[in-house]
Amino acid sequence: MNIDSDTKLYCLIGNPISKSLSPMIHNLIFQLNSMNAKYLAFNIDNAEYLEKAVDGIRALGIGGFNITIPYKIEIMKYIDEIDEKAKILGAINTVLNINGKLRGFNTDGDGFVKSLRDREIDIKDKKVALIGAGGAAHSIAVSLAFEGIKELVIINRTTQNAYKLKKLVEDVFPNIHINCYEIGRETSIPKDIDILINTTPIGMYPDADSVPISPRLFSTSTIFYDIIYKPQKTKWILEAEKLGCKTFGGLDMLINQAIYSQKIWNKSLMNDSIDWNYIKGEVLKNIINSLQI
Ligand code: NAP
């Protein structure tokens, strides 16, 4: 597609951004929807430039942008309006620019929930366990709470961080029963979990031989979801599959969160006639090629 004076620009800001898959994913989605738009990645290596970068985005009329590590929290002070979910979890990954007014969202948790919904897994009233209590765990926990889960178990290396996440969810959703455990103390962790989610980097390339918790400790009806996408199937997921459990890898969440960002930027993409299954398939092929997984 040619670039001309009508081409709309979108971008990613973060540091580092060189390994980000976002430019490839978003440019492919624009191309497959015949949109006159491009997506670039900007490395902001000095946090002092963050406010100036946001001013530049406003001034140049850049349609929207994503934010990655380490600016997902810090950027919020430069954004005019924050969506309810993002406000609760305290971090944003997507911004929409409407005539210089910036609105912030977080699409990670919704991308996660969408992949469960697509496989017709109902999470209302379920007992869900998160391994990890970092940024991704925050987005997932808040989206799960909005979906009406009954119980949340948080298993983390630093229990203090697990308790911080518990408080954040509990303050807004007092009816959800939440317990925290230390990773590595397997005997104390409840085993009657409906969905068990790994949000730590344990098992991520190049540490591909590690697993966060043995899948054998849980029932075969437990669903295993690893948000890691390199390797596409972690050792943990392969072990759970051998036990006959339903499993998910991280690529679907990654693509879904990007599609949610695109729909925030371009309402035309809400159109029911768009074949998102085809688009997701094309994006998936490109990711697998580029990651060689
Ligand atoms: P983060 O904010 O740094 O949080 C990492 C979490 O993992 C923390 O709870 C940390 O525990 C724990 N952890 C880290 N190293 C550990 C180790 N060696 N042993 C035990 N626990 C450890 O990171 P994040 O942004 O949440 O990302 C986490 C993972 O999710 C990454 O692998 C990332 O690639 C993946 N991710 C995938 C998607 C997707 O779309 N599929 C989206 C976002 C992230 P402490 O509290 O003790 O530090």
XYZ file of C-alpha atoms and ligand atoms in Angstrom:
341
model
C 0.000 0.000 0.000
C 1.303 3.467 -0.885
C 1.953 6.087 1.732
C 0.331 9.433 0.876
C -0.889 12.555 2.668
C -3.978 10.724 3.943
C -2.037 7.858 5.542
C -2.926 7.616 9.206
C -0.069 6.853 11.595
C -0.202 4.638 14.718
C 2.764 3.644 16.839
C 4.350 1.860 19.757
C 6.458 3.554 22.400
C 8.687 1.750 24.890
C 12.254 0.728 25.636
C 13.470 -1.630 24.237
C 11.112 -2.119 21.290
C 13.425 -3.886 18.827
C 11.927 -7.363 19.490
C 8.301 -6.188 19.523
C 5.870 -8.050 17.280
C 3.392 -5.146 17.343
C 4.547 -3.401 14.113
C 4.218 -6.659 12.168
C 0.813 -7.520 13.691
C -0.739 -4.067 13.292
C 0.590 -3.390 9.782
C -0.742 -6.770 8.658
C -4.181 -6.012 10.148
C -4.224 -2.627 8.335
C -3.212 -4.313 5.084
C -5.796 -7.115 5.359
C -8.519 -4.513 6.028
C -7.294 -2.308 3.100
C -6.733 0.619 5.450
C -4.515 3.557 4.545
C -2.601 3.354 7.822
C 0.873 2.466 9.070
C 2.311 1.469 12.453
C 5.830 2.356 13.585
C 7.807 1.624 16.763
C 9.592 4.426 18.623
C 12.203 3.676 21.236
C 12.180 6.256 24.023
C 15.440 5.560 25.805
C 15.160 8.483 28.212
C 12.036 8.674 30.413
C 12.391 12.457 30.445
C 11.237 12.480 26.812
C 8.003 10.660 27.549
C 5.870 13.776 28.058
C 7.398 15.409 24.964
C 6.638 12.261 22.945
C 2.992 12.397 24.063
C 2.830 16.110 23.127
C 4.271 15.226 19.718
C 1.639 12.526 19.204
C -1.091 15.073 20.009
C 0.447 17.762 17.788
C 0.968 15.465 14.794
C -2.474 13.882 15.022
C -1.126 10.337 15.342
C -4.330 8.282 15.546
C -3.364 6.132 18.483
C -0.519 4.254 20.076
C 0.511 1.306 22.197
C 2.749 1.498 25.219
C 5.098 -1.243 26.337
C 7.688 -1.781 29.049
C 8.706 0.332 30.988
C 6.135 3.095 30.460
C 2.722 1.409 30.943
C 2.205 3.076 34.329
C 4.212 6.284 34.035
C 2.463 7.364 30.845
C -0.908 7.564 32.589
C -0.192 11.008 34.016
C -0.007 12.467 30.493
C -3.303 10.958 29.308
C -6.588 12.911 29.570
C -9.035 10.098 30.329
C -8.474 6.538 31.528
C -10.952 3.731 30.920
C -12.480 2.142 34.048
C -10.673 -1.226 33.878
C -7.292 0.384 33.169
C -7.825 2.777 36.078
C -8.412 -0.146 38.449
C -5.376 -2.116 37.355
C -3.213 0.997 37.096
C -1.569 0.550 33.689
C -2.419 1.226 30.043
C -1.209 -0.338 26.793
C -3.413 1.505 24.260
C -4.225 5.178 23.670
C -6.779 6.705 21.301
C -6.200 10.270 20.084
C -9.356 12.170 19.168
C -8.460 15.721 18.084
C -5.710 15.967 20.692
C -7.725 14.403 23.506
C -6.062 11.187 24.645
C -7.989 8.238 26.112
C -6.130 5.285 27.695
C -7.140 1.605 27.819
C -5.634 -1.741 28.701
C -6.483 -4.523 26.244
C -4.301 -7.367 27.656
C -6.889 -8.824 30.043
C -9.702 -8.564 27.512
C -7.492 -10.299 24.927
C -6.999 -13.113 27.418
C -10.725 -13.456 28.218
C -11.635 -13.383 24.507
C -9.577 -16.502 23.825
C -11.514 -18.405 26.516
C -14.814 -17.123 25.151
C -13.856 -18.169 21.608
C -13.488 -21.747 22.861
C -16.794 -21.445 24.739
C -15.227 -21.626 28.187
C -17.482 -19.932 30.705
C -15.596 -18.299 33.580
C -18.518 -16.951 35.557
C -18.487 -18.352 39.126
C -15.264 -20.266 38.456
C -12.207 -20.749 40.684
C -9.215 -19.330 38.828
C -5.542 -19.390 39.840
C -2.876 -16.995 38.612
C 0.798 -17.883 38.861
C 2.532 -14.497 39.013
C 1.397 -11.093 40.193
C 3.090 -8.709 37.730
C 1.734 -6.497 34.957
C 0.047 -9.231 32.906
C -1.438 -10.832 36.048
C -2.941 -7.460 37.005
C -4.708 -7.031 33.637
C -5.937 -10.627 33.633
C -7.125 -10.502 37.266
C -9.191 -7.353 36.680
C -10.751 -8.697 33.467
C -11.568 -11.998 35.218
C -13.196 -10.037 38.046
C -15.359 -8.142 35.532
C -16.370 -11.532 34.067
C -17.719 -12.640 37.464
C -15.287 -15.287 38.703
C -16.068 -16.579 42.195
C -12.599 -17.302 43.594
C -9.103 -16.133 42.763
C -5.911 -17.857 43.901
C -2.684 -15.868 43.465
C 0.564 -17.858 43.551
C 3.709 -15.743 43.413
C 7.417 -15.789 44.242
C 7.100 -12.607 46.318
C 3.976 -13.032 48.421
C 3.926 -9.319 49.223
C 3.228 -8.637 45.520
C 0.470 -11.266 45.535
C -1.158 -9.509 48.509
C -0.941 -6.136 46.701
C -2.821 -7.603 43.746
C -5.349 -9.216 46.107
C -6.068 -5.825 47.709
C -6.427 -4.079 44.369
C -9.059 -6.593 43.187
C -10.784 -6.902 46.568
C -11.254 -3.144 46.913
C -13.435 -3.105 43.790
C -14.835 -6.662 43.901
C -15.353 -7.494 47.601
C -17.427 -10.588 46.734
C -14.534 -12.405 45.085
C -12.812 -14.755 47.513
C -9.025 -14.306 47.129
C -6.139 -16.295 48.648
C -2.398 -15.887 48.153
C 0.360 -18.533 48.155
C 4.090 -18.678 47.642
C 5.324 -20.354 44.479
C 7.352 -23.467 45.366
C 5.189 -24.391 48.390
C 3.066 -26.764 46.341
C 1.543 -28.637 49.281
C -0.443 -25.626 50.501
C -1.864 -24.624 47.097
C -5.515 -25.653 46.474
C -5.867 -28.314 43.767
C -9.538 -27.818 42.785
C -8.768 -25.091 40.243
C -10.966 -24.594 37.152
C -8.444 -22.491 35.206
C -4.730 -22.227 36.057
C -2.826 -19.403 34.336
C 0.926 -18.959 34.159
C 1.795 -15.256 33.929
C 5.452 -15.640 34.964
C 8.313 -15.960 32.444
C 9.069 -19.477 33.787
C 9.329 -21.718 30.707
C 9.909 -18.854 28.266
C 12.706 -19.210 25.678
C 15.644 -19.693 26.434
C 14.518 -21.134 29.824
C 12.314 -23.633 27.959
C 12.981 -26.607 30.317
C 11.334 -25.048 33.396
C 7.741 -25.357 34.571
C 6.094 -23.069 37.156
C 4.157 -25.829 39.015
C 3.730 -29.495 38.137
C 0.432 -30.008 36.248
C 0.190 -33.429 37.980
C -0.907 -31.695 41.176
C -4.202 -30.663 39.592
C -7.271 -32.462 38.349
C -7.541 -33.419 34.674
C -10.537 -31.080 34.448
C -8.264 -28.082 35.183
C -7.700 -25.877 32.123
C -4.065 -24.770 31.704
C -3.324 -21.384 30.131
C 0.269 -20.257 29.612
C 0.510 -16.664 28.374
C 4.094 -17.286 27.184
C 4.215 -17.493 23.362
C 7.878 -18.404 22.782
C 7.914 -21.396 22.617
C 4.427 -21.614 21.196
C 3.808 -24.611 23.508
C 5.803 -24.444 26.729
C 6.982 -27.575 28.545
C 4.191 -26.880 31.089
C 1.539 -26.921 28.363
C 2.984 -30.098 26.791
C 2.907 -31.830 30.215
C -0.705 -30.741 30.812
C -1.670 -31.970 27.333
C -0.157 -35.386 28.112
C -2.456 -35.576 31.143
C -5.421 -34.959 28.832
C -6.119 -31.391 30.033
C -7.453 -28.552 27.898
C -4.657 -26.023 27.232
C -3.989 -22.560 25.806
C -0.744 -20.892 24.717
C -0.057 -17.135 24.696
C -0.317 -16.333 20.970
C -4.095 -16.049 20.924
C -4.067 -13.488 23.755
C -1.297 -11.555 21.980
C -3.288 -11.313 18.750
C -6.584 -10.585 20.535
C -5.155 -7.673 22.524
C -3.857 -6.153 19.271
C -7.286 -6.554 17.631
C -8.898 -4.824 20.639
C -6.441 -1.910 20.215
C -7.333 -1.699 16.519
C -11.055 -1.635 17.323
C -10.476 1.188 19.817
C -8.645 3.189 17.131
C -11.003 2.433 14.253
C -14.686 1.945 14.939
C -15.104 0.721 11.321
C -13.406 -2.503 12.441
C -16.401 -3.284 14.686
C -18.257 -4.205 11.486
C -19.623 -7.771 11.719
C -18.734 -8.507 8.095
C -14.978 -8.582 8.875
C -13.605 -12.135 8.893
C -11.457 -11.938 12.019
C -10.799 -15.684 11.995
C -9.097 -15.337 8.623
C -7.146 -12.245 9.782
C -6.069 -13.995 12.998
C -4.914 -16.997 10.976
C -2.778 -14.786 8.712
C -1.289 -12.918 11.689
C -0.547 -16.221 13.425
C 1.295 -17.570 10.345
C 3.444 -14.422 10.212
C 4.257 -14.535 13.935
C 5.218 -18.206 13.761
C 7.487 -17.465 10.778
C 9.127 -14.489 12.427
C 9.618 -16.158 15.822
C 10.620 -19.482 14.208
C 8.543 -21.418 16.741
P 6.268 -8.682 35.164
O 5.396 -7.530 35.407
O 7.752 -8.509 35.278
O 5.813 -9.860 36.188
C 6.494 -11.099 36.245
C 5.882 -12.002 37.312
O 6.547 -13.251 37.246
C 6.046 -11.496 38.736
O 4.968 -11.929 39.502
C 7.327 -12.185 39.192
O 7.359 -12.460 40.590
C 7.235 -13.516 38.479
N 8.548 -14.051 38.158
C 9.474 -13.529 37.320
N 10.560 -14.333 37.244
C 10.305 -15.384 38.066
C 11.045 -16.544 38.424
N 12.261 -16.797 37.924
N 10.504 -17.405 39.312
C 9.286 -17.170 39.839
N 8.536 -16.081 39.541
C 9.045 -15.200 38.657
O 6.038 -9.314 33.708
P 4.677 -9.312 32.850
O 4.628 -8.097 31.993
O 3.546 -9.620 33.744
O 4.974 -10.536 31.835
C 5.098 -11.853 32.324
C 5.124 -12.869 31.178
O 3.930 -12.781 30.426
C 6.254 -12.688 30.178
O 6.725 -13.968 29.841
C 5.586 -12.038 28.971
O 6.215 -12.358 27.754
C 4.202 -12.672 29.036
N 3.152 -11.835 28.434
C 2.391 -12.368 27.426
C 1.357 -11.614 26.868
C 0.539 -12.200 25.755
O -0.175 -11.433 25.084
N 0.547 -13.485 25.536
C 1.086 -10.335 27.333
C 1.873 -9.824 28.395
C 2.899 -10.594 28.938
P 7.822 -11.391 41.704
O 6.592 -10.625 42.111
O 8.386 -12.232 42.771
O 8.857 -10.508 41.035
